[in-house]
Structures are given as C-alpha cells and as structure tokens.
Amino acid sequence: MSHFFATKRDLITFLTALEKKHALKYVLAGSFSSRTPPVYSSGLDLPNLGIAGSGSAVSCATFLVCEPELAIRARSVKESSGNQRFDFDQLLNPDTITFSPGGIWKGDILLYGRFATVSAKFSVPAKRLMQRFSHQMRKQFVRIGAYYVGSEAQDLLKAGNRLTIAEQSPRDFDLKPD
C-alpha cells in the first residue's frame, strides 16, 4: 500500500505517464442497484479528479484498477428490505488493485490518496499493477515521511495548507515539511 498527496495536476501527470505504456481500466468500487458500475478507460476521465468528495480520505471514491480486458465481477447481495444490490470490490476481483485519488477539500485541505490491494496473497496481475503504480510514484513524487508528495502538493505544503487524512484529524497528525 502506498499513500500519497497529489493535486489534480499532480494526478494528471502521474496517470498520463502510467497509462502511456499500458492501458488501464478503472471501475468505481461500491454498492450499486445495477450490475453495471461506472467504468472509465483512463484515470483522466475519473469524475472530480483531484477534488475530495468527503472530509475524510477513507470515505472518498475508490476505484478498482485492472487490465482493460478483465471482466469485473459483482457480489449479489439481498438486502433486508428485499432489494438486490451489487457490490464491486476486490473480494471477487483479486486481479485488481484499489486506487483512491484523494484531493482538495474545502479549498485549503489536501486529503491523501492511496493505491493498495487487500489480498494477502498478490495475484500476478495485481502484483504487476502495484509495481507499475509504485515505480511511477517513486519516479515522479518525493518522499516526505511515510508519504509520496507531488510537486504541486509540495507547494501547498510549503504555503501552509493542511495535508492530512481527514478534516477532523488533529493538526498534530498533518504532514509537516522536511
């Protein structure tokens, strides 16, 4: 698992370089009333890229990332109300990794993003994806403490903006400049 801080511009640069050599597919993770979740053929097409959808990084949008030809499977869940829902996650999709872009929240807070896999035993395709993401992250971002930080995110840090896990998190836990 890797955590990072990145603005929209940092993410565009990262994803463009990542996808230059190999195409990827991004599938919105979560529960849906349909068997067809939102699917994107490029990270640049992700809705609200660089904008956090919540004040906490862990509740922001997460995508399953895989090779374009991989069919993503849904878990069918019957709710107590009798309604059917379809869950898209790594449980039935071990050849994926998760990608949460994080982003700007309320103008001056940058929430971290992450890419990871929940599988204790990496599948070969998931391991390959993790290596590609990690390699590109190390190549383009700098390491500050436990995080990778994009160039524009570094500028925000230097300007005194909060780089953090959540708006409600104590400032003592925010990323500090080196």
Coordinates of N, CA and C in Angstrom, one line a residue:
M1 N 0.8 -1.2 0.0 CA 0.0 0.0 0.0 C 0.9 1.2 0.0
S2 N 0.5 2.2 -0.8 CA 1.2 3.5 -0.8 C 0.2 4.6 -0.6
H3 N 0.6 5.6 0.2 CA -0.2 6.8 0.4 C 0.5 7.9 -0.2
F4 N -0.2 8.9 -0.7 CA 0.4 10.0 -1.4 C -0.5 11.2 -1.3
F5 N 0.1 12.4 -1.5 CA -0.6 13.6 -1.6 C -0.4 14.2 -3.0
A6 N -1.5 14.5 -3.7 CA -1.4 14.9 -5.1 C -2.6 15.8 -5.4
T7 N -2.3 16.9 -6.1 CA -3.4 17.8 -6.6 C -3.8 17.2 -8.0
K8 N -4.8 17.8 -8.6 CA -5.3 17.4 -9.9 C -4.2 17.4 -10.9
R9 N -3.4 18.4 -10.9 CA -2.3 18.5 -11.9 C -1.2 17.4 -11.6
D10 N -0.9 17.1 -10.3 CA 0.0 16.0 -10.0 C -0.6 14.7 -10.5
L11 N -1.9 14.5 -10.3 CA -2.5 13.2 -10.7 C -2.5 13.1 -12.2
I12 N -2.8 14.2 -12.9 CA -2.8 14.1 -14.4 C -1.4 13.7 -14.9
T13 N -0.4 14.3 -14.3 CA 1.0 14.0 -14.8 C 1.3 12.5 -14.5
F14 N 0.9 12.1 -13.3 CA 1.2 10.7 -12.8 C 0.4 9.7 -13.7
L15 N -0.9 9.9 -13.9 CA -1.7 9.0 -14.6 C -1.4 8.9 -16.1
T16 N -1.0 10.1 -16.7 CA -0.6 10.1 -18.1 C 0.6 9.3 -18.3
A17 N 1.6 9.5 -17.4 CA 2.8 8.7 -17.5 C 2.6 7.2 -17.3
L18 N 1.7 6.9 -16.4 CA 1.4 5.5 -16.0 C 0.7 4.8 -17.2
E19 N -0.2 5.5 -17.8 CA -1.0 4.9 -18.9 C -0.3 5.0 -20.3
K20 N 0.8 5.7 -20.4 CA 1.5 5.9 -21.6 C 1.9 4.5 -22.2
K21 N 2.4 3.6 -21.3 CA 2.9 2.4 -21.7 C 1.9 1.3 -21.8
H22 N 0.9 1.3 -20.9 CA -0.1 0.3 -20.8 C -1.5 0.9 -20.5
A23 N -2.5 0.5 -21.2 CA -3.9 0.9 -20.9 C -4.4 0.3 -19.6
L24 N -5.2 1.0 -19.0 CA -5.8 0.5 -17.7 C -7.4 0.8 -17.8
K25 N -8.1 0.1 -16.9 CA -9.5 0.3 -16.7 C -9.7 0.6 -15.3
Y26 N -10.6 1.5 -15.0 CA -11.0 2.0 -13.6 C -12.5 1.8 -13.4
V27 N -12.8 1.0 -12.4 CA -14.2 0.7 -12.1 C -14.5 1.3 -10.7
L28 N -15.6 2.1 -10.6 CA -15.9 2.6 -9.3 C -16.3 1.5 -8.4
A29 N -15.6 1.4 -7.2 CA -16.0 0.4 -6.2 C -17.1 0.9 -5.4
G30 N -17.9 -0.1 -4.9 CA -19.0 0.3 -4.0 C -20.2 -0.6 -4.3
S31 N -21.3 -0.2 -3.7 CA -22.6 -0.9 -3.9 C -23.5 -0.1 -4.8
F32 N -24.1 -0.9 -5.8 CA -25.0 -0.3 -6.8 C -26.2 -1.1 -7.0
S33 N -27.3 -0.5 -7.5 CA -28.5 -1.2 -7.7 C -28.4 -1.9 -9.1
S34 N -27.4 -1.7 -9.8 CA -27.2 -2.2 -11.2 C -26.0 -3.1 -11.2
R35 N -26.0 -4.1 -12.1 CA -24.8 -5.0 -12.3 C -23.7 -4.2 -13.1
T36 N -24.0 -3.0 -13.6 CA -23.1 -2.3 -14.4 C -22.6 -1.0 -13.6
P37 N -21.4 -1.1 -13.1 CA -20.9 0.0 -12.4 C -20.3 1.0 -13.3
P38 N -20.0 2.3 -12.9 CA -19.3 3.2 -13.8 C -17.9 2.7 -14.1
V39 N -17.5 2.7 -15.4 CA -16.2 2.3 -15.8 C -15.6 3.4 -16.6
Y40 N -14.3 3.5 -16.4 CA -13.5 4.6 -17.1 C -12.3 4.0 -17.8
S41 N -12.0 4.4 -19.0 CA -10.9 3.8 -19.7 C -9.6 4.6 -19.5
S42 N -9.7 5.7 -18.7 CA -8.5 6.4 -18.4 C -8.7 7.1 -17.0
G43 N -7.6 7.2 -16.2 CA -7.7 7.9 -14.9 C -8.1 9.4 -15.1
L44 N -7.7 9.9 -16.3 CA -8.1 11.3 -16.6 C -9.6 11.6 -16.7
D45 N -10.3 10.5 -16.9 CA -11.8 10.6 -17.0 C -12.5 10.4 -15.7
L46 N -11.8 10.1 -14.6 CA -12.4 9.9 -13.3 C -13.1 11.2 -12.9
P47 N -14.4 11.1 -12.5 CA -15.1 12.3 -12.1 C -14.5 13.0 -10.9
N48 N -14.4 14.3 -11.0 CA -13.9 15.2 -10.0 C -12.5 14.8 -9.5
L49 N -11.7 14.4 -10.5 CA -10.3 14.1 -10.2 C -9.6 15.2 -9.5
G50 N -9.0 14.9 -8.3 CA -8.3 15.9 -7.6 C -9.2 16.7 -6.6
I51 N -10.4 16.4 -6.5 CA -11.4 17.0 -5.6 C -11.9 15.9 -4.7
A52 N -11.7 16.1 -3.4 CA -12.2 15.1 -2.4 C -13.7 15.2 -2.3
G53 N -14.4 14.0 -2.3 CA -15.8 14.0 -2.2 C -16.3 14.0 -0.7
S54 N -15.4 14.1 0.2 CA -15.7 14.0 1.6 C -14.6 14.6 2.4
G55 N -14.8 14.9 3.7 CA -13.8 15.4 4.5 C -12.8 14.4 5.1
S56 N -13.0 13.1 4.8 CA -12.1 12.1 5.2 C -11.6 11.3 4.0
A57 N -10.3 11.1 3.9 CA -9.7 10.3 2.8 C -10.3 8.9 2.7
V58 N -10.6 8.3 3.8 CA -11.0 6.9 3.7 C -12.5 6.8 3.2
S59 N -13.2 7.9 3.2 CA -14.6 7.8 2.6 C -14.7 8.4 1.2
C60 N -13.6 8.8 0.6 CA -13.6 9.3 -0.7 C -13.7 8.1 -1.7
A61 N -14.0 8.5 -3.0 CA -14.2 7.5 -4.0 C -12.9 6.6 -4.2
T62 N -13.2 5.3 -4.4 CA -12.2 4.3 -4.6 C -12.5 3.6 -5.9
F63 N -11.5 3.3 -6.7 CA -11.7 2.6 -8.0 C -10.9 1.3 -8.0
L64 N -11.5 0.3 -8.6 CA -10.7 -1.0 -8.9 C -10.0 -0.7 -10.2
V65 N -8.7 -1.0 -10.2 CA -7.9 -0.8 -11.4 C -7.4 -2.1 -11.9
C66 N -7.5 -2.3 -13.2 CA -7.2 -3.6 -13.8 C -6.8 -3.4 -15.3
E67 N -6.4 -4.5 -15.9 CA -6.1 -4.5 -17.3 C -7.5 -4.3 -18.0
P68 N -7.5 -3.7 -19.2 CA -8.8 -3.4 -19.8 C -9.7 -4.6 -20.2
E69 N -9.0 -5.7 -20.4 CA -9.8 -6.9 -20.9 C -10.4 -7.7 -19.7
L70 N -10.0 -7.4 -18.5 CA -10.5 -8.1 -17.3 C -12.0 -7.8 -17.1
A71 N -12.8 -8.8 -16.9 CA -14.2 -8.7 -16.6 C -14.3 -8.5 -15.1
I72 N -14.9 -7.5 -14.6 CA -15.1 -7.2 -13.2 C -16.4 -7.9 -12.7
R73 N -16.3 -8.7 -11.7 CA -17.5 -9.4 -11.1 C -18.1 -8.7 -9.9
A74 N -19.4 -8.8 -9.8 CA -20.1 -8.2 -8.7 C -20.6 -9.3 -7.7
R75 N -20.6 -9.0 -6.4 CA -21.2 -9.8 -5.5 C -22.7 -9.4 -5.4
S76 N -23.6 -10.3 -5.5 CA -25.0 -10.1 -5.4 C -25.4 -10.2 -4.0
V77 N -26.0 -9.1 -3.5 CA -26.4 -9.1 -2.0 C -27.9 -8.7 -1.9
K78 N -28.6 -9.6 -1.2 CA -30.1 -9.3 -0.9 C -30.2 -8.5 0.4
E79 N -30.7 -7.3 0.3 CA -30.9 -6.5 1.5 C -32.1 -7.0 2.3
S80 N -32.2 -6.6 3.5 CA -33.3 -7.0 4.4 C -34.6 -6.4 3.9
S81 N -34.6 -5.4 3.1 CA -35.8 -4.8 2.5 C -36.3 -5.6 1.3
G82 N -35.4 -6.6 0.9 CA -35.8 -7.4 -0.2 C -35.1 -6.9 -1.5
N83 N -34.6 -5.7 -1.5 CA -33.9 -5.2 -2.7 C -32.6 -5.9 -3.0
Q84 N -32.2 -5.9 -4.2 CA -31.0 -6.5 -4.6 C -30.0 -5.4 -4.8
R85 N -28.7 -5.6 -4.4 CA -27.7 -4.7 -4.7 C -26.5 -5.5 -5.2
F86 N -25.6 -4.8 -5.8 CA -24.4 -5.4 -6.4 C -23.1 -4.7 -5.9
D87 N -22.3 -5.5 -5.2 CA -21.1 -4.9 -4.6 C -19.9 -5.2 -5.5
F88 N -19.1 -4.1 -5.8 CA -17.9 -4.2 -6.6 C -16.8 -3.9 -5.8
D89 N -16.0 -4.9 -5.5 CA -14.8 -4.8 -4.6 C -13.8 -5.8 -5.0
Q90 N -12.8 -6.0 -4.2 CA -11.7 -6.9 -4.5 C -12.0 -8.4 -4.2
L91 N -13.1 -8.6 -3.4 CA -13.4 -10.0 -3.0 C -13.5 -11.0 -4.1
L92 N -14.2 -10.6 -5.2 CA -14.3 -11.5 -6.4 C -13.4 -11.0 -7.5
N93 N -12.6 -10.0 -7.2 CA -11.7 -9.4 -8.3 C -10.3 -9.3 -7.8
P94 N -9.6 -10.4 -7.5 CA -8.3 -10.4 -7.0 C -7.2 -9.9 -7.9
D95 N -7.5 -9.8 -9.2 CA -6.5 -9.3 -10.2 C -6.5 -7.8 -10.3
T96 N -7.2 -7.1 -9.4 CA -7.3 -5.6 -9.4 C -6.4 -5.1 -8.2
I97 N -6.2 -3.8 -8.3 CA -5.7 -3.0 -7.1 C -6.8 -1.9 -6.9
T98 N -6.7 -1.3 -5.7 CA -7.6 -0.2 -5.5 C -6.8 1.1 -5.6
F99 N -7.5 2.1 -6.1 CA -6.9 3.5 -6.3 C -7.9 4.5 -5.8
S100 N -7.5 5.3 -4.8 CA -8.3 6.4 -4.2 C -7.5 7.6 -4.4
P101 N -7.9 8.5 -5.3 CA -7.1 9.7 -5.6 C -7.0 10.8 -4.5
G102 N -7.9 10.8 -3.5 CA -7.9 11.8 -2.6 C -8.2 13.2 -3.2
G103 N -7.6 14.3 -2.7 CA -7.8 15.6 -3.4 C -8.1 16.7 -2.4
I104 N -8.4 17.8 -3.0 CA -8.7 19.1 -2.3 C -10.0 19.0 -1.6
W105 N -10.1 19.4 -0.4 CA -11.4 19.5 0.4 C -11.5 20.9 0.9
K106 N -12.6 21.6 0.7 CA -12.9 22.9 1.2 C -11.7 23.9 0.9
G107 N -11.1 23.8 -0.2 CA -10.2 24.8 -0.7 C -8.8 24.7 -0.2
D108 N -8.6 24.4 1.1 CA -7.2 24.5 1.7 C -6.7 23.2 2.4
I109 N -7.5 22.2 2.2 CA -7.1 20.9 2.8 C -6.9 19.9 1.7
L110 N -5.7 19.2 1.7 CA -5.4 18.2 0.7 C -5.4 16.9 1.4
L111 N -6.4 16.0 1.0 CA -6.5 14.7 1.6 C -5.7 13.7 0.8
Y112 N -5.1 12.8 1.6 CA -4.2 11.8 0.9 C -5.0 10.9 0.0
G113 N -4.3 10.3 -0.9 CA -4.8 9.2 -1.8 C -4.0 8.0 -1.5
R114 N -4.4 6.9 -2.1 CA -3.7 5.6 -1.9 C -4.0 4.6 -3.0
F115 N -3.0 3.7 -3.2 CA -3.3 2.6 -4.0 C -2.8 1.4 -3.2
A116 N -3.6 0.3 -3.4 CA -3.3 -0.9 -2.5 C -4.0 -2.1 -3.1
T117 N -3.8 -3.2 -2.4 CA -4.6 -4.4 -2.6 C -5.0 -5.0 -1.2
V118 N -6.1 -5.5 -1.1 CA -6.5 -6.1 0.2 C -6.1 -7.6 0.2
S119 N -5.6 -8.1 -0.9 CA -5.3 -9.5 -0.9 C -4.0 -9.8 -0.2
A120 N -4.0 -10.8 0.7 CA -2.8 -11.2 1.5 C -1.8 -11.8 0.5
K121 N -2.4 -12.5 -0.5 CA -1.5 -13.1 -1.5 C -1.8 -12.4 -2.8
F122 N -0.8 -11.7 -3.3 CA -1.0 -11.0 -4.5 C -1.2 -12.0 -5.7
S123 N -2.1 -11.7 -6.6 CA -2.2 -12.4 -7.8 C -1.1 -11.8 -8.7
V124 N -0.7 -12.5 -9.7 CA 0.4 -12.0 -10.6 C -0.1 -10.7 -11.2
P125 N -1.3 -10.6 -11.8 CA -1.7 -9.3 -12.4 C -1.8 -8.2 -11.4
A126 N -2.2 -8.4 -10.1 CA -2.3 -7.4 -9.1 C -0.9 -6.9 -8.7
K127 N 0.0 -7.9 -8.6 CA 1.4 -7.6 -8.3 C 2.0 -6.7 -9.3
R128 N 1.8 -7.0 -10.6 CA 2.3 -6.2 -11.7 C 1.7 -4.8 -11.7
L129 N 0.4 -4.7 -11.4 CA -0.2 -3.3 -11.3 C 0.4 -2.5 -10.1
M130 N 0.6 -3.2 -9.0 CA 1.2 -2.5 -7.8 C 2.6 -2.0 -8.2
Q131 N 3.4 -2.9 -8.9 CA 4.7 -2.5 -9.2 C 4.7 -1.3 -10.2
R132 N 3.8 -1.3 -11.2 CA 3.7 -0.2 -12.1 C 3.4 1.1 -11.4
F133 N 2.4 1.1 -10.5 CA 2.0 2.3 -9.8 C 3.1 2.7 -8.9
S134 N 3.7 1.8 -8.1 CA 4.8 2.2 -7.2 C 6.0 2.8 -8.0
H135 N 6.4 2.1 -9.1 CA 7.5 2.6 -9.9 C 7.3 4.1 -10.3
Q136 N 6.1 4.3 -10.9 CA 5.8 5.7 -11.4 C 5.7 6.7 -10.2
M137 N 5.2 6.3 -9.1 CA 5.1 7.1 -7.9 C 6.5 7.5 -7.5
R138 N 7.4 6.6 -7.3 CA 8.8 6.9 -6.9 C 9.5 7.8 -7.9
K139 N 9.1 7.6 -9.2 CA 9.8 8.4 -10.2 C 9.4 9.8 -10.2
Q140 N 8.1 10.1 -9.9 CA 7.5 11.4 -10.1 C 7.3 12.2 -8.8
F141 N 7.2 11.5 -7.7 CA 6.9 12.2 -6.4 C 8.1 12.1 -5.5
V142 N 8.1 13.0 -4.5 CA 9.2 12.9 -3.5 C 8.6 12.3 -2.2
R143 N 9.5 11.7 -1.5 CA 9.1 11.0 -0.2 C 9.3 12.0 0.9
I144 N 8.2 12.3 1.7 CA 8.2 13.1 2.9 C 7.6 12.2 4.0
G145 N 8.4 11.8 4.9 CA 7.9 10.9 6.0 C 7.4 9.6 5.3
A146 N 6.2 9.2 5.6 CA 5.7 8.0 5.1 C 4.9 8.2 3.8
Y147 N 4.9 9.4 3.3 CA 4.0 9.7 2.1 C 4.9 10.1 0.9
Y148 N 4.3 9.8 -0.3 CA 4.8 10.4 -1.5 C 4.0 11.7 -1.8
V149 N 4.7 12.7 -2.2 CA 4.1 14.0 -2.4 C 4.4 14.6 -3.8
G150 N 3.4 14.9 -4.5 CA 3.5 15.5 -5.9 C 4.1 16.9 -5.8
S151 N 4.6 17.5 -6.9 CA 5.2 18.8 -6.9 C 4.3 19.9 -6.5
E152 N 3.0 19.9 -7.0 CA 2.1 20.9 -6.6 C 1.6 20.8 -5.2
A153 N 1.5 19.5 -4.7 CA 1.2 19.3 -3.3 C 2.3 19.8 -2.4
Q154 N 3.5 19.7 -2.8 CA 4.7 20.2 -2.1 C 4.5 21.7 -1.9
D155 N 4.1 22.4 -3.0 CA 3.9 23.8 -3.0 C 2.8 24.2 -2.0
L156 N 1.7 23.4 -1.9 CA 0.6 23.6 -1.0 C 1.2 23.5 0.5
L157 N 2.0 22.4 0.7 CA 2.5 22.2 2.0 C 3.4 23.4 2.4
K158 N 4.3 23.8 1.5 CA 5.1 25.0 1.9 C 4.3 26.3 2.1
A159 N 3.2 26.4 1.5 CA 2.3 27.6 1.7 C 1.5 27.5 2.9
G160 N 1.6 26.4 3.7 CA 0.9 26.3 4.9 C -0.5 25.6 4.9
N161 N -0.8 25.0 3.7 CA -2.1 24.2 3.6 C -1.9 22.9 4.4
R162 N -3.1 22.4 4.8 CA -3.1 21.1 5.5 C -3.0 20.0 4.5
L163 N -2.1 19.0 4.7 CA -2.1 17.8 4.0 C -2.3 16.7 5.1
T164 N -3.5 16.1 5.0 CA -3.9 15.3 6.1 C -4.8 14.1 5.7
I165 N -5.2 13.3 6.6 CA -6.0 12.1 6.4 C -7.5 12.5 6.4
A166 N -7.8 13.5 7.2 CA -9.2 14.0 7.4 C -9.3 15.4 8.0
E167 N -10.3 16.1 7.6 CA -10.5 17.5 8.1 C -10.6 17.5 9.6
Q168 N -11.2 16.5 10.2 CA -11.4 16.5 11.7 C -10.2 15.9 12.4
S169 N -9.2 15.5 11.6 CA -7.9 14.9 12.3 C -7.2 16.1 12.9
P170 N -6.6 15.8 14.1 CA -5.8 16.9 14.8 C -4.7 17.3 13.9
R171 N -4.4 18.6 13.9 CA -3.3 19.2 13.1 C -1.9 18.5 13.4
D172 N -1.8 18.0 14.6 CA -0.5 17.3 15.0 C -0.2 16.1 14.1
F173 N -1.2 15.6 13.4 CA -1.1 14.4 12.6 C -0.9 14.8 11.1
D174 N -1.0 16.1 10.8 CA -0.8 16.6 9.4 C 0.6 16.3 9.0
L175 N 0.8 16.2 7.7 CA 2.1 16.1 7.1 C 2.9 17.5 7.4
K176 N 4.1 17.4 7.8 CA 4.9 18.5 8.0 C 6.0 18.6 7.0
P177 N 6.4 19.8 6.6 CA 7.5 19.9 5.6 C 8.8 19.4 6.3
D178 N 9.7 18.9 5.4 CA 11.0 18.4 5.9 C 11.8 19.5 6.5

